[in-house]
XYZ file of C-alpha atoms in Angstrom:
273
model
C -28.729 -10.232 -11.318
C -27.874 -9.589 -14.702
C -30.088 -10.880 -17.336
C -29.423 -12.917 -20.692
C -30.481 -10.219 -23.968
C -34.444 -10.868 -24.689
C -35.247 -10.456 -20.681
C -38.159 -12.269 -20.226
C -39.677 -15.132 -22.541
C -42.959 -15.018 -24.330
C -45.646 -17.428 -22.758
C -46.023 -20.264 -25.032
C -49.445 -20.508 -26.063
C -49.683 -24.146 -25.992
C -47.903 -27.262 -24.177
C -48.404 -25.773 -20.648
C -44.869 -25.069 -20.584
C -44.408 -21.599 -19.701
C -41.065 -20.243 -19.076
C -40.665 -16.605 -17.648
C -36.697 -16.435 -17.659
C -34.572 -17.100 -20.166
C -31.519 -19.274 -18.885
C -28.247 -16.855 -17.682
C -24.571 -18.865 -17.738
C -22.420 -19.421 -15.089
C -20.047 -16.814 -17.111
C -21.839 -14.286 -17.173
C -22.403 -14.108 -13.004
C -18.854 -14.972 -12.130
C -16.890 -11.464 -13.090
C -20.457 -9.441 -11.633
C -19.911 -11.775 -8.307
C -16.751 -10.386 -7.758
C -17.643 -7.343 -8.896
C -19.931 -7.434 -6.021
C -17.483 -8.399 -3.501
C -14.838 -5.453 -4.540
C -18.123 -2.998 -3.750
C -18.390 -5.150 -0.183
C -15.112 -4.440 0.299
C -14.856 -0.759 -0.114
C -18.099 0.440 1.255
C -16.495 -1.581 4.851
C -13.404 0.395 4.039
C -15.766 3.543 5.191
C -16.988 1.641 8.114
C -13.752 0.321 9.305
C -12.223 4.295 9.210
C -14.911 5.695 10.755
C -14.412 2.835 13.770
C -10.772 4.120 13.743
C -9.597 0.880 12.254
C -7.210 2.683 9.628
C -5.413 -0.146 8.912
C -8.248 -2.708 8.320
C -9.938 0.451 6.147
C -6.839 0.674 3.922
C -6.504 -2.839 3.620
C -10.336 -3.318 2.769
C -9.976 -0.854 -0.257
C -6.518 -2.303 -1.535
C -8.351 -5.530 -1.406
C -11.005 -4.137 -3.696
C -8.587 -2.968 -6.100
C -7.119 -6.768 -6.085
C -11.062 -8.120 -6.904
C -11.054 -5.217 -10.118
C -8.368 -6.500 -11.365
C -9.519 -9.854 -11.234
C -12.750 -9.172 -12.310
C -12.244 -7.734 -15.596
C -10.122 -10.452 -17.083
C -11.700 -13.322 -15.342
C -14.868 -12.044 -17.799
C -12.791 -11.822 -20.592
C -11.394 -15.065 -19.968
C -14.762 -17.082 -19.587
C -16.307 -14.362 -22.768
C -18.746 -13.393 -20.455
C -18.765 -9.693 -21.154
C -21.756 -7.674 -20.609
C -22.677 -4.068 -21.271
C -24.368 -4.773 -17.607
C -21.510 -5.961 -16.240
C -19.420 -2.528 -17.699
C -21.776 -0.277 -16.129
C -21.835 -2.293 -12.776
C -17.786 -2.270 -12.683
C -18.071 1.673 -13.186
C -20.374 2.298 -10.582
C -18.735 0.057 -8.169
C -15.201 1.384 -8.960
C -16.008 5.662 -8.226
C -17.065 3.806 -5.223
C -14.404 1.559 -4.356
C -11.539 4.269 -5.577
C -13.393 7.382 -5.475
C -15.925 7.749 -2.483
C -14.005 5.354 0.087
C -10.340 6.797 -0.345
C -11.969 10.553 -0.455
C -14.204 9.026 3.002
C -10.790 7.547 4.581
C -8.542 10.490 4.419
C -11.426 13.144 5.486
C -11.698 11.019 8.670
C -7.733 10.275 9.315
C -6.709 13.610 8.306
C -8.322 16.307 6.164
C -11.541 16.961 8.908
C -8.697 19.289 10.398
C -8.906 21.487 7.491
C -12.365 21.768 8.198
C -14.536 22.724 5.387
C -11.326 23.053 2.689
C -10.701 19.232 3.872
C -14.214 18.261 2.672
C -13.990 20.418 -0.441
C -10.150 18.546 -1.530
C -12.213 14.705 -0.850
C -15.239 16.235 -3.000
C -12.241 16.916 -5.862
C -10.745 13.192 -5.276
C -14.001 11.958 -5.545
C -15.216 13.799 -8.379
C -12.000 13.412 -10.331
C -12.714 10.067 -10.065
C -16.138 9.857 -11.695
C -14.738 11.898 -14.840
C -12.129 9.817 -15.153
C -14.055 6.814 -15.479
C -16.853 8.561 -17.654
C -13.876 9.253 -19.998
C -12.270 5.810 -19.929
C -16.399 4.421 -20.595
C -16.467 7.142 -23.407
C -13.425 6.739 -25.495
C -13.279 2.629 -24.443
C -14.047 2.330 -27.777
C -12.500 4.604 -30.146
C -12.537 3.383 -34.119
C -9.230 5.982 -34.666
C -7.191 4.764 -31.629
C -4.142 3.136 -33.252
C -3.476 -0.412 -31.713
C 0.297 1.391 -29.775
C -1.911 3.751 -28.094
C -3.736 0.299 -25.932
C -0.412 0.295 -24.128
C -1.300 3.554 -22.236
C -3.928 5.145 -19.975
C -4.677 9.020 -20.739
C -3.940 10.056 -17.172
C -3.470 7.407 -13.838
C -6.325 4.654 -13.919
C -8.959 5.067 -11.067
C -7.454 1.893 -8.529
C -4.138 3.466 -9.600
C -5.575 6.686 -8.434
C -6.518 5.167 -5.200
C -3.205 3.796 -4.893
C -1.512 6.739 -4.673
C -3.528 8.653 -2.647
C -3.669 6.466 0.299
C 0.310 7.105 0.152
C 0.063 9.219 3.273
C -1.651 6.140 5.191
C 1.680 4.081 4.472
C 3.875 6.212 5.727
C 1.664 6.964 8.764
C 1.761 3.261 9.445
C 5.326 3.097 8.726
C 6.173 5.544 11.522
C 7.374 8.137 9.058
C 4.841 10.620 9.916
C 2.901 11.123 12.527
C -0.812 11.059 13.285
C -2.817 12.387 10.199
C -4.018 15.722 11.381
C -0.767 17.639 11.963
C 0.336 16.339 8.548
C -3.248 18.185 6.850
C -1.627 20.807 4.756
C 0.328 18.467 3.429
C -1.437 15.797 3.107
C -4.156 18.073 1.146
C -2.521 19.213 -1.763
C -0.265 16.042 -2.657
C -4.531 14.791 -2.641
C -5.266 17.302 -5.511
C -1.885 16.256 -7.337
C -3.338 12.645 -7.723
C -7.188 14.074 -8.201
C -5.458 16.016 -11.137
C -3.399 13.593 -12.044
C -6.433 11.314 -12.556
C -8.631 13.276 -15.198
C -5.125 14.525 -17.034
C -3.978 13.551 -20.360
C -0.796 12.480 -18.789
C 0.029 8.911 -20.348
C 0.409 6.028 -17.868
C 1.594 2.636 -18.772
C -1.369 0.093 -19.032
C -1.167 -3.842 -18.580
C -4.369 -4.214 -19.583
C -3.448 -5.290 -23.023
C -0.009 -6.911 -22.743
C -0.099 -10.098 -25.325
C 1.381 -13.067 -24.796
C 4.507 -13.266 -22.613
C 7.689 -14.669 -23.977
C 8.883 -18.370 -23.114
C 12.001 -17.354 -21.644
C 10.367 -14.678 -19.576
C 7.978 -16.964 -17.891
C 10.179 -18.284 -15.023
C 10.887 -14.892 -14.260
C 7.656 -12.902 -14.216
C 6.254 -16.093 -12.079
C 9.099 -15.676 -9.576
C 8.764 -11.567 -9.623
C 4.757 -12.582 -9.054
C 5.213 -14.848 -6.291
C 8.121 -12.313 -4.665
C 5.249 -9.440 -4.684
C 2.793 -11.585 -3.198
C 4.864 -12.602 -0.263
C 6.347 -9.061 -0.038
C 2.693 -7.909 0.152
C 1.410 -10.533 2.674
C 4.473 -9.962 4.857
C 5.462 -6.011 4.571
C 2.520 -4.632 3.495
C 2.529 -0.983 3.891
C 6.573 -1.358 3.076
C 5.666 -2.600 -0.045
C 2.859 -0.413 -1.108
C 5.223 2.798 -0.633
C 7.498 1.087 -2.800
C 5.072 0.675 -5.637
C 3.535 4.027 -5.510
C 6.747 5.883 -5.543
C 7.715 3.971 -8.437
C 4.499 4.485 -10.108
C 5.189 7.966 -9.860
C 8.580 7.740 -11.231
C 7.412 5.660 -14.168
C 5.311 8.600 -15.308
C 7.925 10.299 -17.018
C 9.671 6.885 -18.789
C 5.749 6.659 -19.814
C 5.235 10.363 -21.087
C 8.789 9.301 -23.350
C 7.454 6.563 -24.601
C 4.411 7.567 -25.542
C 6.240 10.340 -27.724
C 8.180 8.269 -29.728
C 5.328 5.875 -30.391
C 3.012 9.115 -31.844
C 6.412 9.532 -33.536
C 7.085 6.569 -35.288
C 3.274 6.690 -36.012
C 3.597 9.955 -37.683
C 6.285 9.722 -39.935
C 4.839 6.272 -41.040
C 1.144 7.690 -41.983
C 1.654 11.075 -42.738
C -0.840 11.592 -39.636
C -0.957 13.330 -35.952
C -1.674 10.433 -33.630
C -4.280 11.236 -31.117
C-alpha cells in the first residue's frame, strides 16, 4: 500500500495519543487498485495459455491494457499522482505487455522454433523493459517543446502488445491455422514490433489531447460507443482492424511529426529534438 510522504509519524510525547500512520486518501489508492487488477489480469493471461485457453489468455491481457489506460488518467483526474504509483505502473506494465504476450506466443507458437522461439520472446520482452525505462527517463524532459507531447518515440508498450498478439486474431479468425506451422512467420513479424517498440519511430499519442471541440462531442461519443459494441460483439474482428490501422498510421505519424520539427525550426532558429 502506498504511503502518504513522511511514512510513519513521530510518537507524541505527551497526550497518550500515539499515531503510527499518517492518514493516505482515497485518491491516492484508487489508480494503484487498478493498477493492481491490470497485473491480475496479465499474470492469468500466462495461466490461461498455458491451460490452452488462448482465447481467455488474449482476452485477459487486452483487458489489462483497458485497466492502463484507465489507470493513468483516473489518477490524474482525482490528482492523486505518486512517484509510487509511476514505478508500480512500470513494473506492472513489462509485465502485463512484455512478459505475458512474450509467455503467450512461446506457448501457441514459437516453442516450435525451439530455442530461436525462446530467444525472439526474450527480445519482445526485453524490448519492452527499454522502452519503458526510456519513456520513465525522458517523461520529463525541460527541452521537449509542448508539439512533441502529441507523439510517442517508437509504439507505446500496450500498443506494443497490441500488435503482437496480431497473429492470435487471425488464428481465431480462421485465417491461419494452428500457431506452430505459422512459426517462421509468426517469429520475425515478433521482432518487427520488438523493434518497433525501442525505435525512434514517432507514433501518435492521446495521452495529451486537450479539450475536445463542442461540435465534435456527439460524434466521438457515438464513434466510442460504436467501438465498444464492435469490441464486445466481434472481438478479434475488431482488434485486426485496429492493429492494421495502427500500422498504417505510422507513416501519416512519421509526416507529421516532420512538419511539426519544421515549423519549429524555422520559428526558433533551432533543431527540434
Amino acid at each position: 500500500m502506498e504511503r502518504a510522504p513522511g511514512g510513519l509519524d513521530k510518537a507524541v510525547a505527551s497526550g497518550g495519543n500515539q499515531r503510527r500512520f499518517r492518514m493516505v486518501p482515497v485518491r491516492y489508492l484508487l489508480p494503484n487498485m487498478i493498477t493492481l487488477l491490470a497485473l491480475c489480469s496479465g499474470v492469468t493471461a500466462i495461466r490461461f495459455a498455458l491451460e490452452d485457453r488462448y482465447e481467455l489468455a488474449v482476452a485477459s491481457v487486452m483487458l489489462a491494457v483497458i485497466l492502463d489506460a484507465v489507470d493513468g488518467r483516473l489518477a490524474r483526474l482525482l490528482k492523486g499522482t505518486s512517484r509510487f504509483g509511476a514505478e508500480l505502473d512500470s513494473l506492472a506494465d513489462f509485465v502485463n505487455f512484455g512478459v505475458a504476450p512474450a509467455v503467450l506466443l512461446y506457448v501457441w507458437s514459437l516453442n516450435a522454433l525451439h530455442t530461436l522461439g525462446w530467444v525472439i520472446c526474450l527480445v519482445l520482452a526485453i524490448c519492452c523493459a527499454l522502452r519503458l525505462a526510456r519513456f520513465n527517463v525522458t517523461l520529463d524532459d525541460p527541452d521537449k517543446p509542448a508539439w512533441a507531447n502529441r507523439f510517442f518515440a517508437g509504439a507505446p508498450a500496450p500498443a506494443g502488445a497490441g500488435l503482437a498478439l496480431l497473429p492470435f486474431y487471425l488464428g481465431f479468425l480462421g485465417i491461419i491455422d494452428e500457431g506452430h506451422g505459422w512459426a517462421l512467420a509468426v517469429g520475425p513479424y515478433v521482432v518487427v514490433i520488438a523493434m518497433l517498440m525501442i525505435s525512434r519511430v514517432p507514433t501518435f499519442s492521446g495521452k495529451h489531447m486537450g479539450r475536445i471541440r463542442g461540435d465534435m462531442v456527439l460524434p466521438v461519443l457515438g464513434l466510442t460507443v460504436l467501438a465498444v459494441v464492435m469490441l464486445m460483439s466481434y472481438p478479434w474482428e475488431f482488434l485486426t482492424i485496429v492493429s492494421i490501422a495502427y500500422l498504417a498510421l505510422i507513416p501519416v505519424s512519421v509526416r507529421s511529426y516532420r512538419k511539426l520539427r519544421a515549423a519549429d525550426t524555422r520559428g526558433t532558429g533551432t533543431i527540434a529534438p
